């Protein structure tokens, strides 16, 4: 009935310079080459979620992904799933996922296993995070995956699809803004779900 939602979350990076990869091309003079740029190899980061039931993708794209960007993603997720009473977000054990400045935006967590945080981190959110996000109480529960087990997170295959279809040998090294728009268009095609994507990542086997 949509009252409970299960999402998989992960982050990935891509760069101005194209990734080298095997490819094919029609016979002729043109060759599929990783043509680079003299400009710095600027990194762009994506954080996104994949709906385990309908294949919907919600994401944010920025030069960095930190606490602020994760909270903004969770706010966007809540806007998409306005009627959900509880949203479970499955993700890896990157410590930033469980930073106090992220958790302050969420409802009280029911996780019973200890979460690793660097010893020099505060156990309390900053005053800024408390004032900006403390009243949100987003109905989101974080579900940690086993330590470094990317094969248990299906959204990893979405990143593989993005790399195979767009980023490998891309031709936008001198047009970074256009490359980012291409990535946006690729992810936007899943804004309302995709059974084909669910099949691709292994969450749907029946036709």
PDB file of C-alpha atoms in Angstrom:
ATOM      1  CA  UNK A   1       0.000   0.000   0.000  1.00  0.00           C
ATOM      2  CA  UNK A   2       3.052   2.252  -0.110  1.00  0.00           C
ATOM      3  CA  UNK A   3       3.112   2.894   3.631  1.00  0.00           C
ATOM      4  CA  UNK A   4       6.529   1.187   3.873  1.00  0.00           C
ATOM      5  CA  UNK A   5       9.298   1.832   1.340  1.00  0.00           C
ATOM      6  CA  UNK A   6      12.613   0.020   0.856  1.00  0.00           C
ATOM      7  CA  UNK A   7      15.421   1.904  -0.866  1.00  0.00           C
ATOM      8  CA  UNK A   8      19.059   1.118  -1.624  1.00  0.00           C
ATOM      9  CA  UNK A   9      21.471   4.060  -1.333  1.00  0.00           C
ATOM     10  CA  UNK A  10      24.997   4.530  -2.581  1.00  0.00           C
ATOM     11  CA  UNK A  11      27.416   7.108  -3.948  1.00  0.00           C
ATOM     12  CA  UNK A  12      29.666   7.129  -6.995  1.00  0.00           C
ATOM     13  CA  UNK A  13      32.196   9.463  -8.610  1.00  0.00           C
ATOM     14  CA  UNK A  14      32.905  10.273 -12.216  1.00  0.00           C
ATOM     15  CA  UNK A  15      35.480  12.522 -13.817  1.00  0.00           C
ATOM     16  CA  UNK A  16      35.965  15.018 -16.607  1.00  0.00           C
ATOM     17  CA  UNK A  17      38.428  12.724 -18.362  1.00  0.00           C
ATOM     18  CA  UNK A  18      36.788   9.682 -20.008  1.00  0.00           C
ATOM     19  CA  UNK A  19      37.416   6.217 -18.625  1.00  0.00           C
ATOM     20  CA  UNK A  20      39.262   3.812 -20.875  1.00  0.00           C
ATOM     21  CA  UNK A  21      37.327   0.684 -21.751  1.00  0.00           C
ATOM     22  CA  UNK A  22      36.816  -1.924 -24.423  1.00  0.00           C
ATOM     23  CA  UNK A  23      34.509  -0.728 -27.179  1.00  0.00           C
ATOM     24  CA  UNK A  24      33.438  -1.351 -30.754  1.00  0.00           C
ATOM     25  CA  UNK A  25      32.891   0.926 -33.726  1.00  0.00           C
ATOM     26  CA  UNK A  26      31.744   0.556 -37.315  1.00  0.00           C
ATOM     27  CA  UNK A  27      34.495  -0.146 -39.811  1.00  0.00           C
ATOM     28  CA  UNK A  28      36.113   3.058 -41.036  1.00  0.00           C
ATOM     29  CA  UNK A  29      38.479   5.811 -39.993  1.00  0.00           C
ATOM     30  CA  UNK A  30      36.755   6.738 -36.745  1.00  0.00           C
ATOM     31  CA  UNK A  31      38.012   4.957 -33.640  1.00  0.00           C
ATOM     32  CA  UNK A  32      36.391   4.902 -30.194  1.00  0.00           C
ATOM     33  CA  UNK A  33      39.176   6.496 -28.140  1.00  0.00           C
ATOM     34  CA  UNK A  34      39.346   8.011 -24.675  1.00  0.00           C
ATOM     35  CA  UNK A  35      40.127  11.524 -25.876  1.00  0.00           C
ATOM     36  CA  UNK A  36      41.267  13.568 -22.894  1.00  0.00           C
ATOM     37  CA  UNK A  37      41.358  17.268 -22.090  1.00  0.00           C
ATOM     38  CA  UNK A  38      44.182  19.513 -20.942  1.00  0.00           C
ATOM     39  CA  UNK A  39      41.945  20.712 -18.143  1.00  0.00           C
ATOM     40  CA  UNK A  40      42.062  19.336 -14.593  1.00  0.00           C
ATOM     41  CA  UNK A  41      40.318  16.019 -14.067  1.00  0.00           C
ATOM     42  CA  UNK A  42      37.380  17.469 -12.124  1.00  0.00           C
ATOM     43  CA  UNK A  43      35.425  14.979 -10.017  1.00  0.00           C
ATOM     44  CA  UNK A  44      31.645  14.953  -9.748  1.00  0.00           C
ATOM     45  CA  UNK A  45      29.841  12.971  -7.046  1.00  0.00           C
ATOM     46  CA  UNK A  46      26.401  11.378  -7.123  1.00  0.00           C
ATOM     47  CA  UNK A  47      24.363  10.053  -4.203  1.00  0.00           C
ATOM     48  CA  UNK A  48      21.205   8.195  -5.114  1.00  0.00           C
ATOM     49  CA  UNK A  49      18.537   5.761  -4.010  1.00  0.00           C
ATOM     50  CA  UNK A  50      16.945   2.873  -5.885  1.00  0.00           C
ATOM     51  CA  UNK A  51      13.411   1.729  -5.032  1.00  0.00           C
ATOM     52  CA  UNK A  52      13.409  -2.042  -4.508  1.00  0.00           C
ATOM     53  CA  UNK A  53       9.806  -2.391  -5.757  1.00  0.00           C
ATOM     54  CA  UNK A  54       9.390  -0.111  -8.754  1.00  0.00           C
ATOM     55  CA  UNK A  55      12.941   0.887  -9.737  1.00  0.00           C
ATOM     56  CA  UNK A  56      12.500   4.594  -9.087  1.00  0.00           C
ATOM     57  CA  UNK A  57      15.731   6.554  -8.725  1.00  0.00           C
ATOM     58  CA  UNK A  58      16.136   9.681  -6.591  1.00  0.00           C
ATOM     59  CA  UNK A  59      19.527  11.360  -6.615  1.00  0.00           C
ATOM     60  CA  UNK A  60      21.616  14.446  -6.048  1.00  0.00           C
ATOM     61  CA  UNK A  61      24.704  15.491  -8.003  1.00  0.00           C
ATOM     62  CA  UNK A  62      27.428  17.750  -6.622  1.00  0.00           C
ATOM     63  CA  UNK A  63      31.165  18.300  -6.495  1.00  0.00           C
ATOM     64  CA  UNK A  64      31.195  16.720  -3.021  1.00  0.00           C
ATOM     65  CA  UNK A  65      28.870  14.480  -1.036  1.00  0.00           C
ATOM     66  CA  UNK A  66      28.875  15.101   2.691  1.00  0.00           C
ATOM     67  CA  UNK A  67      26.402  15.491   5.527  1.00  0.00           C
ATOM     68  CA  UNK A  68      24.624  18.455   3.938  1.00  0.00           C
ATOM     69  CA  UNK A  69      24.160  16.698   0.604  1.00  0.00           C
ATOM     70  CA  UNK A  70      22.936  13.480   2.251  1.00  0.00           C
ATOM     71  CA  UNK A  71      20.321  15.376   4.252  1.00  0.00           C
ATOM     72  CA  UNK A  72      19.227  17.189   1.093  1.00  0.00           C
ATOM     73  CA  UNK A  73      18.862  13.807  -0.604  1.00  0.00           C
ATOM     74  CA  UNK A  74      16.752  12.501   2.283  1.00  0.00           C
ATOM     75  CA  UNK A  75      14.537  15.584   2.067  1.00  0.00           C
ATOM     76  CA  UNK A  76      14.084  14.899  -1.645  1.00  0.00           C
ATOM     77  CA  UNK A  77      13.297  11.237  -0.889  1.00  0.00           C
ATOM     78  CA  UNK A  78      10.659  12.316   1.612  1.00  0.00           C
ATOM     79  CA  UNK A  79       9.081  14.624  -0.976  1.00  0.00           C
ATOM     80  CA  UNK A  80       8.877  11.741  -3.449  1.00  0.00           C
ATOM     81  CA  UNK A  81       7.403   9.344  -0.871  1.00  0.00           C
ATOM     82  CA  UNK A  82       5.097  11.790   0.886  1.00  0.00           C
ATOM     83  CA  UNK A  83       2.622   9.158   2.025  1.00  0.00           C
ATOM     84  CA  UNK A  84       5.115   6.649   3.370  1.00  0.00           C
ATOM     85  CA  UNK A  85       4.940   6.022   7.100  1.00  0.00           C
ATOM     86  CA  UNK A  86       8.402   4.468   7.187  1.00  0.00           C
ATOM     87  CA  UNK A  87      11.257   4.529   4.670  1.00  0.00           C
ATOM     88  CA  UNK A  88      14.061   1.987   5.100  1.00  0.00           C
ATOM     89  CA  UNK A  89      17.320   2.993   3.431  1.00  0.00           C
ATOM     90  CA  UNK A  90      19.868   0.206   2.966  1.00  0.00           C
ATOM     91  CA  UNK A  91      23.443   1.449   2.619  1.00  0.00           C
ATOM     92  CA  UNK A  92      27.069   0.633   3.285  1.00  0.00           C
ATOM     93  CA  UNK A  93      29.078   1.552   6.348  1.00  0.00           C
ATOM     94  CA  UNK A  94      30.691   4.768   5.132  1.00  0.00           C
ATOM     95  CA  UNK A  95      30.911   6.657   8.459  1.00  0.00           C
ATOM     96  CA  UNK A  96      29.393   9.836   6.988  1.00  0.00           C
ATOM     97  CA  UNK A  97      26.129   7.921   6.503  1.00  0.00           C
ATOM     98  CA  UNK A  98      25.809   7.818  10.292  1.00  0.00           C
ATOM     99  CA  UNK A  99      27.245  11.212  11.168  1.00  0.00           C
ATOM    100  CA  UNK A 100      25.297  13.011  13.932  1.00  0.00           C
ATOM    101  CA  UNK A 101      24.706  15.894  11.510  1.00  0.00           C
ATOM    102  CA  UNK A 102      22.840  13.443   9.256  1.00  0.00           C
ATOM    103  CA  UNK A 103      21.000  11.532  11.962  1.00  0.00           C
ATOM    104  CA  UNK A 104      19.639  14.743  13.482  1.00  0.00           C
ATOM    105  CA  UNK A 105      17.369  15.108  10.436  1.00  0.00           C
ATOM    106  CA  UNK A 106      15.878  11.635  10.846  1.00  0.00           C
ATOM    107  CA  UNK A 107      13.523   9.970  13.263  1.00  0.00           C
ATOM    108  CA  UNK A 108      15.086   8.098  16.179  1.00  0.00           C
ATOM    109  CA  UNK A 109      16.998   5.127  14.830  1.00  0.00           C
ATOM    110  CA  UNK A 110      16.114   1.611  15.923  1.00  0.00           C
ATOM    111  CA  UNK A 111      19.416   0.065  14.824  1.00  0.00           C
ATOM    112  CA  UNK A 112      20.655  -2.246  17.582  1.00  0.00           C
ATOM    113  CA  UNK A 113      24.184  -2.847  16.331  1.00  0.00           C
ATOM    114  CA  UNK A 114      27.009  -0.393  17.048  1.00  0.00           C
ATOM    115  CA  UNK A 115      27.935   1.891  14.167  1.00  0.00           C
ATOM    116  CA  UNK A 116      31.580   2.838  13.678  1.00  0.00           C
ATOM    117  CA  UNK A 117      32.474   6.502  13.867  1.00  0.00           C
ATOM    118  CA  UNK A 118      35.994   7.966  13.886  1.00  0.00           C
ATOM    119  CA  UNK A 119      37.062   8.518  17.510  1.00  0.00           C
ATOM    120  CA  UNK A 120      37.553  12.254  17.013  1.00  0.00           C
ATOM    121  CA  UNK A 121      33.928  12.798  15.927  1.00  0.00           C
ATOM    122  CA  UNK A 122      31.449  14.349  18.292  1.00  0.00           C
ATOM    123  CA  UNK A 123      28.518  12.230  19.395  1.00  0.00           C
ATOM    124  CA  UNK A 124      26.242  15.252  19.081  1.00  0.00           C
ATOM    125  CA  UNK A 125      25.203  17.201  15.974  1.00  0.00           C
ATOM    126  CA  UNK A 126      26.616  20.651  15.445  1.00  0.00           C
ATOM    127  CA  UNK A 127      24.523  23.621  16.500  1.00  0.00           C
ATOM    128  CA  UNK A 128      24.054  24.549  12.834  1.00  0.00           C
ATOM    129  CA  UNK A 129      22.763  21.062  11.939  1.00  0.00           C
ATOM    130  CA  UNK A 130      20.506  20.985  14.995  1.00  0.00           C
ATOM    131  CA  UNK A 131      18.967  24.349  14.137  1.00  0.00           C
ATOM    132  CA  UNK A 132      18.585  23.616  10.410  1.00  0.00           C
ATOM    133  CA  UNK A 133      17.539  19.960  10.433  1.00  0.00           C
ATOM    134  CA  UNK A 134      16.523  19.098  13.985  1.00  0.00           C
ATOM    135  CA  UNK A 135      12.827  19.721  13.383  1.00  0.00           C
ATOM    136  CA  UNK A 136      12.548  17.496  10.280  1.00  0.00           C
ATOM    137  CA  UNK A 137      12.124  14.077  11.948  1.00  0.00           C
ATOM    138  CA  UNK A 138      12.122  12.399   8.532  1.00  0.00           C
ATOM    139  CA  UNK A 139      10.549   8.905   8.833  1.00  0.00           C
ATOM    140  CA  UNK A 140      13.717   7.210   7.624  1.00  0.00           C
ATOM    141  CA  UNK A 141      15.469   4.228   9.182  1.00  0.00           C
ATOM    142  CA  UNK A 142      19.034   3.455   8.096  1.00  0.00           C
ATOM    143  CA  UNK A 143      19.881  -0.205   7.488  1.00  0.00           C
ATOM    144  CA  UNK A 144      23.653  -0.875   7.364  1.00  0.00           C
ATOM    145  CA  UNK A 145      25.062  -3.532   5.078  1.00  0.00           C
ATOM    146  CA  UNK A 146      27.963  -5.795   6.097  1.00  0.00           C
ATOM    147  CA  UNK A 147      31.323  -4.039   6.017  1.00  0.00           C
ATOM    148  CA  UNK A 148      32.526  -3.649   2.429  1.00  0.00           C
ATOM    149  CA  UNK A 149      30.001  -5.884   0.687  1.00  0.00           C
ATOM    150  CA  UNK A 150      29.105  -3.899  -2.475  1.00  0.00           C
ATOM    151  CA  UNK A 151      27.650  -6.998  -4.159  1.00  0.00           C
ATOM    152  CA  UNK A 152      24.783  -6.866  -1.655  1.00  0.00           C
ATOM    153  CA  UNK A 153      23.705  -3.416  -2.848  1.00  0.00           C
ATOM    154  CA  UNK A 154      21.807  -3.543  -6.178  1.00  0.00           C
ATOM    155  CA  UNK A 155      22.248   0.171  -6.903  1.00  0.00           C
ATOM    156  CA  UNK A 156      25.912  -0.593  -7.595  1.00  0.00           C
ATOM    157  CA  UNK A 157      24.694  -2.110 -10.881  1.00  0.00           C
ATOM    158  CA  UNK A 158      22.978   1.153 -11.780  1.00  0.00           C
ATOM    159  CA  UNK A 159      26.388   2.830 -11.575  1.00  0.00           C
ATOM    160  CA  UNK A 160      27.791   0.064 -13.780  1.00  0.00           C
ATOM    161  CA  UNK A 161      25.054   0.724 -16.331  1.00  0.00           C
ATOM    162  CA  UNK A 162      25.800   4.462 -16.242  1.00  0.00           C
ATOM    163  CA  UNK A 163      29.490   3.831 -16.847  1.00  0.00           C
ATOM    164  CA  UNK A 164      28.898   1.345 -19.655  1.00  0.00           C
ATOM    165  CA  UNK A 165      26.345   3.455 -21.510  1.00  0.00           C
ATOM    166  CA  UNK A 166      27.730   6.949 -20.973  1.00  0.00           C
ATOM    167  CA  UNK A 167      30.948   7.457 -19.025  1.00  0.00           C
ATOM    168  CA  UNK A 168      33.317   4.973 -20.642  1.00  0.00           C
ATOM    169  CA  UNK A 169      35.052   6.693 -23.585  1.00  0.00           C
ATOM    170  CA  UNK A 170      32.752   9.711 -23.321  1.00  0.00           C
ATOM    171  CA  UNK A 171      33.469  12.658 -25.626  1.00  0.00           C
ATOM    172  CA  UNK A 172      32.780  15.529 -23.217  1.00  0.00           C
ATOM    173  CA  UNK A 173      36.195  16.113 -21.635  1.00  0.00           C
ATOM    174  CA  UNK A 174      36.118  19.754 -22.737  1.00  0.00           C
ATOM    175  CA  UNK A 175      32.396  20.145 -22.001  1.00  0.00           C
ATOM    176  CA  UNK A 176      31.977  19.247 -18.329  1.00  0.00           C
ATOM    177  CA  UNK A 177      28.611  20.983 -17.964  1.00  0.00           C
ATOM    178  CA  UNK A 178      27.276  18.983 -20.896  1.00  0.00           C
ATOM    179  CA  UNK A 179      28.629  15.765 -19.408  1.00  0.00           C
ATOM    180  CA  UNK A 180      26.812  16.494 -16.148  1.00  0.00           C
ATOM    181  CA  UNK A 181      23.615  17.194 -18.081  1.00  0.00           C
ATOM    182  CA  UNK A 182      24.002  13.857 -19.863  1.00  0.00           C
ATOM    183  CA  UNK A 183      24.372  12.096 -16.508  1.00  0.00           C
ATOM    184  CA  UNK A 184      21.311  13.935 -15.222  1.00  0.00           C
ATOM    185  CA  UNK A 185      19.285  12.875 -18.267  1.00  0.00           C
ATOM    186  CA  UNK A 186      20.410   9.271 -17.820  1.00  0.00           C
ATOM    187  CA  UNK A 187      19.246   9.165 -14.194  1.00  0.00           C
ATOM    188  CA  UNK A 188      16.076  11.167 -14.837  1.00  0.00           C
ATOM    189  CA  UNK A 189      14.762   8.420 -17.111  1.00  0.00           C
ATOM    190  CA  UNK A 190      14.186   6.364 -13.936  1.00  0.00           C
ATOM    191  CA  UNK A 191      12.392   9.131 -12.022  1.00  0.00           C
ATOM    192  CA  UNK A 192       9.073   7.280 -12.189  1.00  0.00           C
ATOM    193  CA  UNK A 193      10.428   3.758 -11.907  1.00  0.00           C
ATOM    194  CA  UNK A 194      11.594   1.120 -14.365  1.00  0.00           C
ATOM    195  CA  UNK A 195      10.926  -2.604 -14.397  1.00  0.00           C
ATOM    196  CA  UNK A 196      13.743  -2.985 -16.922  1.00  0.00           C
ATOM    197  CA  UNK A 197      16.127  -1.409 -14.422  1.00  0.00           C
ATOM    198  CA  UNK A 198      14.911  -3.760 -11.697  1.00  0.00           C
ATOM    199  CA  UNK A 199      15.653  -6.705 -13.992  1.00  0.00           C
ATOM    200  CA  UNK A 200      19.073  -5.286 -14.808  1.00  0.00           C
ATOM    201  CA  UNK A 201      20.092  -4.965 -11.153  1.00  0.00           C
ATOM    202  CA  UNK A 202      18.658  -8.382 -10.258  1.00  0.00           C
ATOM    203  CA  UNK A 203      15.651  -7.351  -8.170  1.00  0.00           C
ATOM    204  CA  UNK A 204      13.080  -8.624 -10.656  1.00  0.00           C
ATOM    205  CA  UNK A 205      13.271 -11.901 -12.522  1.00  0.00           C
ATOM    206  CA  UNK A 206       9.691 -12.516 -13.732  1.00  0.00           C
ATOM    207  CA  UNK A 207       8.349 -10.977 -16.953  1.00  0.00           C
TER     208      UNK A 207
END
